[in-house]
XYZ file of C-alpha atoms in Angstrom:
764
model
C -21.085 35.194 69.986
C -19.763 35.064 66.397
C -20.546 31.799 64.594
C -16.864 31.022 64.158
C -16.156 31.388 67.886
C -17.246 27.939 69.086
C -17.005 26.578 72.629
C -14.273 24.217 71.461
C -12.217 27.089 70.055
C -12.676 29.110 73.256
C -11.401 26.172 75.307
C -8.332 25.872 73.111
C -7.640 29.590 73.504
C -8.013 29.400 77.297
C -5.645 26.438 77.526
C -3.121 28.257 75.333
C -3.339 31.364 77.531
C -2.864 29.340 80.722
C 0.025 27.327 79.313
C 1.741 30.445 77.952
C 1.135 32.205 81.243
C 2.847 29.621 83.433
C 5.771 29.434 80.983
C 6.271 33.215 80.795
C 5.798 33.607 84.534
C 8.300 30.847 85.153
C 10.853 32.656 82.981
C 10.230 35.898 84.872
C 10.746 34.092 88.152
C 14.012 32.546 86.925
C 15.278 36.023 85.916
C 14.535 37.421 89.371
C 11.293 39.244 88.547
C 8.826 37.771 91.093
C 6.351 40.661 90.729
C 6.120 40.136 86.976
C 5.859 36.381 87.493
C 2.944 36.781 89.914
C 1.269 39.305 87.643
C 1.578 37.089 84.553
C 0.215 34.065 86.429
C -2.739 36.078 87.717
C -3.397 37.626 84.288
C -3.352 34.175 82.608
C -5.691 32.715 85.259
C -8.419 35.389 84.901
C -9.656 34.258 81.421
C -9.988 30.646 82.605
C -11.962 31.820 85.668
C -14.229 33.937 83.456
C -14.828 31.099 81.007
C -15.533 28.664 83.839
C -17.954 31.113 85.492
C -19.930 31.480 82.242
C -20.009 27.695 81.830
C -21.297 27.179 85.381
C -24.037 29.797 84.918
C -25.175 28.115 81.689
C -25.203 24.697 83.369
C -27.215 26.018 86.307
C -29.721 27.522 83.860
C -30.494 24.026 82.557
C -30.478 22.439 86.019
C -27.018 20.874 85.832
C -24.432 21.177 88.605
C -20.944 19.700 88.436
C -17.615 19.562 90.217
C -16.336 22.521 88.169
C -17.481 24.746 91.042
C -14.524 23.515 93.131
C -12.092 24.493 90.390
C -13.689 27.976 90.264
C -13.347 28.404 94.037
C -9.754 27.142 93.957
C -8.611 29.562 91.253
C -10.532 32.527 92.675
C -9.360 31.857 96.203
C -5.761 31.462 95.062
C -5.798 34.881 93.391
C -7.505 36.551 96.360
C -4.905 35.135 98.750
C -1.968 35.904 96.497
C -1.233 32.255 95.680
C -1.065 32.984 91.964
C 1.148 30.007 91.074
C -1.366 27.638 92.609
C -4.088 29.413 90.640
C -2.384 29.069 87.263
C -1.566 25.380 87.926
C -5.243 24.698 88.648
C -6.180 26.702 85.515
C -3.918 24.523 83.357
C -5.305 21.340 84.848
C -8.881 22.488 84.309
C -8.415 23.878 80.776
C -6.413 20.835 79.710
C -9.075 18.522 81.057
C -11.696 20.340 79.016
C -9.666 19.858 75.841
C -9.393 16.144 76.522
C -13.121 15.988 77.094
C -13.803 17.879 73.878
C -11.764 15.323 71.995
C -13.547 12.428 73.685
C -17.062 13.781 73.254
C -16.591 15.052 69.658
C -18.793 13.021 67.351
C -18.737 12.479 63.629
C -21.081 14.795 61.767
C -24.365 13.161 60.939
C -25.576 14.939 57.909
C -27.830 12.813 55.766
C -26.054 13.733 52.548
C -25.750 10.229 51.153
C -29.286 9.311 52.116
C -30.754 12.475 50.617
C -28.576 12.408 47.477
C -29.888 8.953 46.657
C -33.489 10.163 46.591
C -34.662 10.842 43.023
C -35.410 14.443 42.049
C -36.993 13.769 38.671
C -39.788 11.391 37.676
C -41.058 10.397 34.222
C -44.824 11.079 34.127
C -47.219 10.198 31.335
C -49.170 13.046 29.819
C -51.421 11.397 27.303
C -49.047 9.328 25.170
C -46.104 11.557 25.926
C -43.662 11.114 28.805
C -42.537 14.265 30.566
C -39.809 14.758 33.153
C -41.218 16.459 36.240
C -39.958 17.190 39.744
C -40.773 14.424 42.194
C -42.673 16.903 44.377
C -45.136 17.478 41.497
C -46.317 13.850 41.463
C -49.898 13.348 42.655
C -51.793 10.232 43.607
C -52.973 8.385 40.480
C -50.222 9.632 38.148
C -48.884 6.986 35.762
C -45.076 6.921 35.855
C -42.353 5.342 33.727
C -39.437 3.765 35.625
C -36.410 2.909 33.516
C -33.881 0.142 34.218
C -31.604 1.006 37.128
C -33.690 3.924 38.371
C -34.876 4.447 41.943
C -38.653 4.395 42.371
C -39.637 8.013 43.166
C -42.809 7.334 45.209
C -44.860 4.433 46.508
C -47.224 2.901 44.006
C -48.550 -0.210 42.284
C -47.091 -1.986 39.269
C -48.968 -1.154 36.060
C -46.980 -3.478 33.754
C -47.191 -7.277 33.544
C -44.174 -7.760 35.791
C -41.135 -5.969 37.142
C -37.854 -7.022 38.744
C -37.330 -4.989 41.920
C -34.238 -4.647 44.077
C -35.639 -3.792 47.535
C -32.323 -4.009 49.411
C -32.374 -0.322 50.346
C -35.819 -0.630 51.944
C -36.219 -4.168 53.301
C -32.607 -5.408 53.292
C -33.549 -8.407 51.124
C -30.408 -9.007 48.985
C -31.956 -10.772 45.992
C -34.164 -9.016 43.428
C -37.821 -10.031 43.507
C -40.237 -10.288 40.600
C -43.517 -8.424 41.129
C -46.660 -9.041 39.097
C -49.227 -6.497 37.892
C -50.952 -4.542 40.726
C -48.263 -5.508 43.238
C -47.358 -2.744 45.711
C -44.039 -0.957 45.138
C -41.987 1.041 47.635
C -40.060 4.191 46.920
C -36.322 3.788 47.403
C -36.380 0.407 45.629
C -34.481 0.036 42.363
C -35.742 -1.237 39.018
C -33.469 -4.258 38.511
C -35.091 -5.292 35.251
C -36.643 -3.817 32.155
C -38.552 -0.541 31.990
C -42.017 -0.731 33.532
C -44.968 1.507 34.372
C -46.348 2.207 37.832
C -49.235 4.170 39.304
C -48.443 6.520 42.198
C -50.337 5.862 45.426
C -48.608 8.535 47.532
C -46.979 11.899 47.061
C -43.212 12.200 47.540
C -43.388 13.583 51.086
C -45.455 10.629 52.300
C -43.495 7.874 50.573
C -41.534 5.103 52.260
C -38.150 6.591 51.435
C -39.055 10.057 52.654
C -40.237 8.425 55.874
C -36.835 6.814 56.328
C -35.157 10.225 56.105
C -37.609 11.735 58.603
C -37.187 8.876 61.090
C -33.401 9.129 61.050
C -33.594 12.874 61.655
C -36.164 12.554 64.456
C -34.351 9.727 66.199
C -31.068 11.638 66.120
C -32.683 14.796 67.478
C -34.056 12.792 70.414
C -30.589 11.719 71.539
C -29.733 12.975 75.026
C -26.413 14.842 75.406
C -23.516 13.078 77.090
C -23.147 13.906 80.808
C -19.665 13.545 82.233
C -19.061 10.712 84.647
C -17.519 13.266 87.004
C -20.813 15.103 87.517
C -22.335 12.070 89.198
C -19.973 12.591 92.112
C -20.491 16.360 92.337
C -23.328 16.395 94.848
C -21.200 14.524 97.391
C -17.767 15.957 96.587
C -18.562 19.675 96.574
C -20.184 19.895 100.032
C -17.566 17.545 101.503
C -14.763 19.745 100.206
C -16.388 22.949 101.438
C -17.035 21.504 104.884
C -13.434 20.276 105.208
C -11.980 23.595 103.949
C -14.251 25.603 106.232
C -13.352 23.409 109.189
C -9.627 23.826 108.516
C -10.046 27.632 108.352
C -12.238 27.701 111.461
C -9.946 25.649 113.669
C -6.647 27.071 112.387
C -7.705 30.633 111.682
C -5.650 30.472 108.474
C -7.505 31.104 105.197
C -4.532 29.783 103.233
C -5.085 26.380 104.808
C -8.645 26.390 103.482
C -7.271 27.303 100.061
C -4.833 24.400 100.259
C -7.764 22.070 100.882
C -9.625 23.479 97.871
C -6.566 23.158 95.616
C -5.828 19.644 96.828
C -9.435 18.678 96.115
C -9.523 20.190 92.624
C -11.332 17.430 90.748
C -8.883 16.939 87.902
C -8.887 13.170 88.508
C -12.614 13.340 87.856
C -12.266 15.742 84.941
C -9.404 13.811 83.326
C -9.955 10.154 84.220
C -13.072 9.436 82.196
C -12.091 11.368 79.030
C -8.585 9.864 78.945
C -9.860 6.315 79.487
C -12.617 6.853 76.930
C -10.271 8.342 74.332
C -7.913 5.423 74.955
C -10.806 3.014 74.481
C -11.830 4.730 71.238
C -8.226 4.565 69.996
C -7.924 0.935 71.009
C -11.104 0.108 69.103
C -9.841 1.934 66.015
C -6.886 -0.449 65.832
C -9.343 -3.280 65.274
C -11.305 -1.372 62.628
C -14.014 -0.140 65.030
C -14.941 3.542 64.810
C -16.634 4.669 68.039
C -17.994 8.176 67.611
C -17.133 9.728 70.960
C -17.195 8.949 74.640
C -20.983 8.993 74.911
C -21.231 6.079 72.483
C -18.478 4.216 74.327
C -20.199 4.667 77.680
C -23.515 3.483 76.236
C -21.778 0.437 74.752
C -20.385 -0.418 78.173
C -23.872 -0.416 79.716
C -25.562 -2.489 77.020
C -27.931 -5.285 77.993
C -29.583 -6.135 74.641
C -28.225 -6.433 71.097
C -30.567 -6.362 68.093
C -29.341 -7.528 64.674
C -30.593 -6.993 61.182
C -30.270 -10.244 59.214
C -29.294 -9.526 55.625
C -25.749 -8.226 55.274
C -25.232 -8.321 59.030
C -25.702 -11.861 60.311
C -25.503 -13.072 56.708
C -23.129 -12.215 53.872
C -25.812 -10.185 52.130
C -25.589 -11.550 48.601
C -26.450 -14.488 46.382
C -24.414 -17.642 47.033
C -24.721 -21.038 45.340
C -25.995 -23.396 48.041
C -27.082 -26.435 46.015
C -27.159 -27.934 42.508
C -30.220 -30.035 41.710
C -29.805 -32.337 38.696
C -32.356 -33.829 36.365
C -31.996 -37.601 35.749
C -28.872 -38.540 33.754
C -27.193 -35.145 34.120
C -24.346 -34.029 36.380
C -23.800 -30.903 38.426
C -20.746 -30.040 36.309
C -22.931 -30.026 33.185
C -25.328 -27.558 34.788
C -22.578 -25.247 36.001
C -20.787 -25.370 32.641
C -23.802 -24.294 30.594
C -25.259 -21.883 33.161
C -21.897 -20.313 34.004
C -20.996 -19.869 30.345
C -24.341 -18.228 29.548
C -24.467 -16.002 32.652
C -21.155 -14.386 31.689
C -23.236 -12.144 29.449
C -25.318 -10.840 32.376
C -24.327 -8.327 35.023
C -26.819 -8.981 37.805
C -25.975 -10.365 41.243
C -27.321 -13.848 40.564
C -25.345 -14.210 37.335
C -22.156 -13.154 39.082
C -22.689 -15.752 41.806
C -23.170 -18.534 39.243
C -20.082 -17.577 37.253
C -18.010 -17.330 40.436
C -19.189 -20.761 41.619
C -18.357 -22.361 38.260
C -14.869 -20.904 38.170
C -14.271 -21.901 41.805
C -14.874 -25.522 40.793
C -12.426 -25.256 37.943
C -15.093 -25.645 35.254
C -14.046 -24.308 31.851
C -16.446 -21.678 30.552
C -16.927 -20.667 26.938
C -18.219 -17.442 25.478
C -21.976 -17.318 24.778
C -23.478 -16.060 21.527
C -26.786 -14.516 20.460
C -27.669 -13.745 24.066
C -31.072 -12.308 24.922
C -31.950 -11.396 28.495
C -35.475 -11.028 29.839
C -34.873 -8.942 32.935
C -36.357 -10.543 36.028
C -37.155 -13.821 34.252
C -34.043 -15.312 32.688
C -31.450 -15.331 29.966
C -30.965 -17.426 26.824
C -28.271 -17.789 24.211
C -26.037 -20.284 22.447
C -23.189 -22.060 24.195
C -21.001 -24.276 22.005
C -23.779 -24.311 19.398
C -26.494 -25.388 21.862
C -29.479 -23.275 22.882
C -29.204 -22.701 26.617
C -31.774 -21.108 28.895
C -31.359 -20.148 32.562
C -34.023 -18.562 34.700
C -37.306 -19.121 36.479
C -39.336 -22.303 36.102
C -41.819 -20.453 33.891
C -39.017 -19.125 31.696
C -37.458 -22.569 31.185
C -40.532 -24.850 31.184
C -43.008 -22.418 29.651
C -46.518 -23.772 29.954
C -45.374 -27.392 30.136
C -46.077 -29.414 33.285
C -43.152 -29.468 35.708
C -41.284 -32.736 35.942
C -41.171 -34.440 39.394
C -37.554 -33.449 40.005
C -38.401 -29.811 39.246
C -41.263 -29.880 41.748
C -38.798 -31.147 44.367
C -36.432 -28.308 43.438
C -39.106 -25.679 44.102
C -40.012 -27.361 47.388
C -36.379 -27.449 48.515
C -35.898 -23.848 47.424
C -38.840 -22.890 49.623
C -37.406 -24.797 52.597
C -34.047 -23.089 52.186
C -35.514 -19.652 51.366
C -33.455 -19.842 48.171
C -33.807 -18.570 44.620
C -34.042 -21.337 41.991
C -32.427 -20.907 38.556
C -33.480 -23.667 36.154
C -31.232 -24.579 33.223
C -32.173 -26.184 29.906
C -30.110 -27.216 26.872
C -31.843 -27.410 23.502
C -35.218 -27.129 25.310
C -34.329 -30.098 27.583
C -34.264 -29.095 31.296
C -31.080 -30.486 32.862
C -31.241 -29.185 36.416
C -31.394 -26.156 38.641
C -29.136 -24.004 40.798
C -30.276 -22.878 44.256
C -28.889 -19.548 45.427
C -29.436 -17.954 48.792
C -27.995 -15.662 51.350
C -25.897 -17.496 53.940
C -24.500 -16.892 57.372
C -21.200 -15.140 57.745
C -18.546 -17.625 58.767
C -17.841 -15.739 61.981
C -21.506 -15.237 62.980
C -21.800 -18.187 65.451
C -18.608 -17.133 67.223
C -19.730 -13.492 67.230
C -22.978 -14.439 68.977
C -21.092 -16.562 71.502
C -18.567 -13.756 72.092
C -21.393 -11.300 72.792
C -22.815 -13.629 75.418
C -19.363 -14.022 76.958
C -18.940 -10.231 77.027
C -22.009 -9.942 79.245
C -24.842 -9.331 76.764
C -28.031 -10.827 78.224
C -30.453 -10.711 75.284
C -29.956 -11.041 71.505
C -32.766 -10.276 69.042
C -32.931 -10.490 65.245
C -35.207 -7.993 63.489
C -35.438 -8.215 59.708
C -37.554 -7.379 56.710
C -37.027 -10.928 55.423
C -39.637 -13.692 55.483
C -40.438 -15.421 58.757
C -39.365 -18.896 57.611
C -35.895 -17.749 56.538
C -35.428 -15.599 59.632
C -36.569 -18.265 62.097
C -34.269 -20.863 60.539
C -31.260 -18.631 61.121
C -32.500 -17.628 64.565
C -32.773 -21.262 65.635
C -29.316 -22.091 64.275
C -27.751 -19.238 66.239
C -29.783 -19.717 69.440
C -31.069 -16.156 69.272
C -33.514 -15.150 72.014
C -36.170 -13.609 69.734
C -36.812 -13.312 65.980
C -38.891 -10.448 64.552
C -39.525 -10.980 60.826
C -41.370 -9.139 58.032
C -40.477 -5.764 59.569
C -40.303 -2.625 57.449
C -38.096 0.267 58.666
C -40.864 1.817 60.792
C -41.500 -1.569 62.457
C -37.789 -1.886 63.218
C -37.775 1.512 64.893
C -40.764 0.503 67.008
C -39.094 -2.794 67.976
C -35.930 -0.975 69.000
C -37.967 1.515 71.038
C -39.687 -1.333 72.918
C -36.386 -3.008 73.795
C -34.820 0.317 74.702
C -37.550 1.045 77.240
C -36.624 -2.176 79.016
C -32.824 -2.128 78.839
C -29.930 -0.262 77.145
C -29.982 -1.536 73.549
C -27.605 -1.818 70.585
C -28.934 -2.078 67.034
C -26.607 -3.581 64.406
C -27.325 -3.184 60.686
C -25.706 -2.425 57.341
C -28.189 -0.900 54.917
C -30.050 2.345 54.328
C -33.186 0.599 55.558
C -31.472 0.081 58.932
C -30.581 3.763 59.422
C -33.749 4.756 61.351
C -33.397 1.824 63.749
C -29.692 2.544 64.258
C -30.463 6.139 65.145
C -33.291 5.109 67.500
C -31.160 2.718 69.585
C -29.002 3.690 72.548
C -26.098 2.687 70.322
C -26.368 2.169 66.565
C -23.679 -0.073 65.088
C -23.237 -0.025 61.296
C -21.384 -2.660 59.298
C -19.721 -0.037 57.130
C -17.011 -2.040 55.341
C -19.081 -2.175 52.149
C -19.732 1.541 52.045
C -23.175 1.591 53.653
C -22.684 5.321 54.181
C -26.236 6.269 55.158
C -26.368 3.715 57.961
C -22.808 4.638 58.951
C -23.801 8.282 59.324
C -26.799 7.313 61.455
C -24.709 5.034 63.667
C -22.736 5.713 66.830
C -20.288 2.912 66.015
C -19.073 1.852 62.560
C -17.360 -1.493 61.949
C -14.833 -0.621 59.244
C -13.801 -4.225 58.561
C -16.199 -6.838 57.235
C -16.266 -8.918 60.443
C -19.311 -9.305 62.662
C -17.259 -10.441 65.668
C -15.965 -6.865 65.942
C -19.315 -5.982 67.531
C -18.433 -8.143 70.536
C -14.942 -6.651 70.516
C -16.477 -3.164 70.650
C -18.583 -4.098 73.686
C -15.598 -5.703 75.430
C -13.329 -2.707 74.756
C -16.017 -0.274 75.915
C -16.653 -2.153 79.151
C -12.959 -2.356 79.911
C -12.436 1.358 79.199
C -15.463 2.297 81.308
C -14.236 0.088 84.161
C -10.779 1.661 83.988
C -12.373 5.144 83.980
C -14.303 4.379 87.160
C -11.220 2.801 88.695
C -9.197 5.913 87.875
C -11.877 8.126 89.397
C -11.910 6.186 92.660
C -8.108 6.075 92.800
C -7.974 9.826 92.148
C -10.651 10.554 94.742
C -8.851 8.416 97.318
C -5.520 10.121 96.748
C -7.188 13.552 96.655
C -8.908 12.742 99.937
C -5.550 11.988 101.550
C -4.115 15.253 100.166
C -7.136 17.208 101.423
C -6.755 15.854 104.955
C -3.032 16.623 104.894
C -3.780 20.175 103.708
C -6.410 20.618 106.419
C -3.772 19.795 109.056
C -1.323 22.242 107.501
C 0.964 19.598 106.008
C 0.477 20.906 102.445
C 0.661 24.489 101.206
C -1.531 25.588 98.265
C 1.347 25.187 95.813
C 2.309 21.829 97.347
C -1.363 20.845 97.109
C -1.373 21.801 93.434
C 1.822 19.804 92.862
C 0.338 16.814 94.691
C -2.684 17.098 92.443
C -0.400 17.052 89.400
C 1.169 13.836 90.683
C -2.271 12.389 91.263
C -3.221 13.434 87.725
C -0.198 11.620 86.323
C -1.114 8.462 88.230
C -4.721 8.715 87.083
C -3.760 9.308 83.443
C -1.274 6.443 83.397
C -3.925 4.132 84.797
C -6.522 5.400 82.316
C -4.131 4.797 79.427
C -4.279 1.086 80.175
C -7.438 1.153 78.094
C -5.147 1.414 75.056
C -3.739 -2.065 75.622
C -5.101 -5.439 74.600
C -5.681 -8.154 77.177
C -2.819 -10.549 76.655
C -3.468 -14.281 76.503
C -0.824 -15.429 78.941
C 0.952 -18.637 78.053
C -0.698 -18.950 74.648
C 0.897 -18.902 71.225
C -0.710 -17.993 67.928
C -1.270 -20.713 65.358
C 1.081 -20.303 62.335
C -0.587 -19.171 59.106
C 0.901 -22.182 57.331
C -1.062 -24.443 59.694
C -4.230 -22.484 58.906
C -3.733 -22.976 55.166
C -3.067 -26.689 55.644
C -6.276 -27.137 57.624
C -8.314 -25.195 55.063
C -6.883 -27.303 52.232
C -7.982 -30.448 54.084
C -11.492 -29.022 54.252
C -11.479 -28.220 50.534
C -10.686 -31.851 49.782
C -13.381 -32.995 52.197
C -15.920 -30.705 50.508
C -15.680 -32.826 47.346
C -16.833 -35.817 49.370
C -19.621 -33.776 50.943
C -20.823 -32.640 47.514
C -21.094 -36.257 46.478
C -23.015 -37.120 49.674
C -25.504 -34.365 48.841
C -25.942 -35.710 45.307
C -26.525 -39.223 46.673
C -29.133 -37.977 49.147
C -30.925 -36.075 46.385
C -30.838 -39.048 44.012
C -32.415 -41.316 46.631
C -35.698 -39.460 46.151
C -36.862 -41.699 43.329
C -34.634 -44.606 42.243
C -35.079 -48.383 41.885
C -34.045 -50.635 44.774
C -30.838 -51.882 43.190
C -29.616 -48.345 42.491
C -30.636 -47.267 46.017
C -28.517 -50.001 47.606
C -25.575 -49.023 45.434
C -25.911 -45.353 46.386
C -26.216 -46.083 50.121
C -23.134 -48.324 49.963
C -21.184 -45.577 48.197
C -22.264 -43.060 50.844
C -21.138 -45.469 53.574
C -17.713 -45.796 51.974
C -17.341 -42.018 51.675
C -18.351 -41.463 55.301
C -16.099 -44.218 56.640
C -12.980 -43.514 54.597
C -13.175 -39.754 54.171
C -15.325 -38.146 56.854
C -14.625 -40.346 59.881
C -10.882 -40.497 59.257
C -10.769 -36.712 58.892
C -12.654 -36.122 62.156
C -10.478 -38.580 64.092
C -7.330 -36.919 62.813
C -8.737 -33.558 63.924
C -9.391 -34.913 67.408
C -6.004 -36.605 67.799
C -3.688 -34.125 66.047
C -5.290 -30.758 65.269
C -7.184 -30.045 68.477
C -4.187 -30.547 70.792
C -2.368 -27.967 68.636
C -5.323 -25.587 68.868
C -5.525 -26.135 72.614
C -1.973 -24.851 73.004
C -2.963 -21.714 71.102
C -6.410 -21.061 72.568
C -6.010 -22.524 76.044
C -9.156 -23.686 77.791
C -11.776 -22.691 75.265
C -15.435 -23.817 75.341
C -15.526 -23.732 71.532
C -13.098 -26.683 71.363
C -15.288 -28.690 73.716
C -18.254 -27.978 71.443
C -16.217 -29.080 68.424
C -15.359 -32.357 70.158
C -19.049 -32.951 70.855
C -19.735 -32.402 67.156
C -17.108 -35.063 66.379
C -18.923 -37.518 68.629
C -22.240 -36.764 66.935
C -20.698 -37.290 63.479
C -19.211 -40.620 64.605
C -22.570 -41.622 66.063
C -24.335 -40.938 62.758
C -21.647 -42.845 60.868
C -22.248 -45.868 63.112
C -25.970 -45.666 62.389
C -25.231 -45.635 58.652
C -22.905 -48.624 59.089
C -25.597 -50.644 60.872
C -28.082 -49.724 58.174
C -25.657 -50.759 55.446
C -24.722 -54.051 57.156
C -28.368 -55.142 57.143
C -29.056 -53.940 53.609
C -30.059 -56.259 50.789
C -32.047 -55.609 47.649
C -34.877 -57.699 49.101
C -35.308 -55.766 52.355
C -34.899 -52.300 50.883
C -38.226 -50.445 50.908
C -39.219 -46.794 50.862
C -38.872 -46.526 54.648
C -35.357 -47.938 54.515
C -34.409 -45.486 51.763
C -35.946 -42.589 53.689
C -33.980 -43.467 56.852
C -30.733 -43.761 54.904
C -31.420 -40.475 53.151
C -32.011 -38.682 56.454
C -28.796 -40.003 57.979
C -26.742 -39.062 54.916
C -28.276 -35.572 54.818
C -27.629 -35.127 58.549
C -23.981 -36.125 58.212
C -23.446 -33.846 55.225
C -25.099 -30.834 56.876
C -23.404 -31.369 60.248
C -19.927 -31.765 58.760
C -20.335 -28.615 56.620
C -21.409 -26.560 59.621
C -18.673 -28.130 61.735
C -16.017 -27.303 59.123
C -17.180 -23.678 58.935
C -16.960 -23.351 62.719
C -13.515 -24.955 62.749
C -12.225 -22.560 60.091
C -13.477 -19.630 62.138
C -11.666 -20.979 65.207
C -8.486 -21.501 63.162
C -8.662 -17.895 61.998
C -9.205 -16.680 65.561
C -6.272 -18.755 66.812
C -3.936 -17.059 64.354
C -4.782 -13.519 65.495
């Protein structure tokens, strides 16, 4: 067969022949030329019979048997008995069904172009004191290589310079650059995020980490089983039943045409059409919500899913640096730190600098242009801001060899607890505070996890290359069933394979490092809104909008479409069964049987098209966008109070008794007048409005429980404050007050984030 003559093209040609044949034959019949009409119908049916016969032989050669055999018998029998119109009608139904199936099963091409293009072709190798550009394949173990700023590491190796700033996002998924010291291991596929450094190769290119990622994606994709039509599962029962009924009708009536009528009436177009139409409708429905499902096989696998596995960085989290806390040195304010750091970091272009500048501008802090800026990649940046020497960077960069002050030690400890990056700031060699930056959960992540459980998912697992402490903290917050941390791409593939052996499994990720695991799962789901093209190519489903809750939507849509497909099949089989019995008793001629099948097809298709629609929330009204903005503005005002509560809790670490009592009293006033009043207004005014929009929703009940917990903590703080005097304040009293204040601040922040997500959902 010529390379250009594909199966899909042949099916289109056959459908065109059959459709043209019935039209031309119909015209001949209308003009009183019945012989020509019969001849045209027979001529147009022959190619479809031939194509179907070849397809059946090929299927039998690989041990597959389907209901297409009935269609072959129907068309052949119709021509042998002179019922050519019935034959061409069956041919159209069969050929048209194949086209629909082709459209449903067609999958996006999975070439690894983006993944392969990213791999470096040239490396800079030392030859004596000279540096020569050589092909990556020429690198041998022990070669000393030069890696310039912004370049991808060509092979695995160890760092030969004093330090290097490495962006490992493509390999581990970790969003923040890490600083490696001399002799630290380096992985190919990582990016030099700092100054030029030297490395020593420990592998050749073909055995490197990045080459392994390419091989694993290719192998996992090759291992995918082809999609088997839902219809074939009914073939073993339907084919013999049809033949027995047709043979019985012929035997008892002595009329072969009656047997043909049974065969035509049983032609399995409901089976051939129902699943593809419902699946295509489901794929189209998903596309409206920004979910690209690559074919009916992926949709069917989604519908059967038991387990969902998530990557952490960029999937459950936002995947970038975010300012999570400002730690101040004594006698300095958070605004001072943001002013100097934000002004200085304007001269840098790395991710951390951008996050600091964004945070400063979001608070309305005026920034000035820095001068005489010098950046030490991977360590920090220094320059002059308003005539003052400002430094921002690591503790070693800011403090040098001096002993860390107590507040700075607490900063490093808190950064460790939060799995955050600490950026210390000094002005004229005087440290004034530090900024903590970390990755954080997507706002919709808690609701996405809950929605997956509600959609029928039984097990949720997080597998990540991040550290165990950071991963387990997020896992506990989200009530995830299992957390697998410190996993490189090969470990992720193995973890997916283990889960897949137990139950049908989805893997959700967003980076190149996730591509092998996505390809290894029953269904790979890529968060592709940010252009993660390699993972998108390896995935069966791509979320085109930056919303994690679309994963649950994809599962829900797939299960509904699959359910409608099965429903359509059973409806079609039931109606076909009635038509077959009527034909067996001579109540339907072959042509009438074909027409009845067309009517059944229409009913089946109309039912299958229900998969295009969204489930309507009866009796519920969407929340106006103006109400959403009003609620978000209230939270912005409340965040100012929460920022102050955090500062008070931090300052209680080491203050005299009189200052401690003053700070606790201030916190009590903020909680009573700002936090408690806000939560009570939510309960009395906002939630009834949300209830009208969302109806009976378990999320609102959870929000009300959070209100009660916040009020409970506020009462504890009130009791503590009522009994407080300078004389009875000791370190235990201060510690208890600090814990309550921190609990209130953290709970209200989380509660506000969940509320905003619910508000957004209510407006959809």
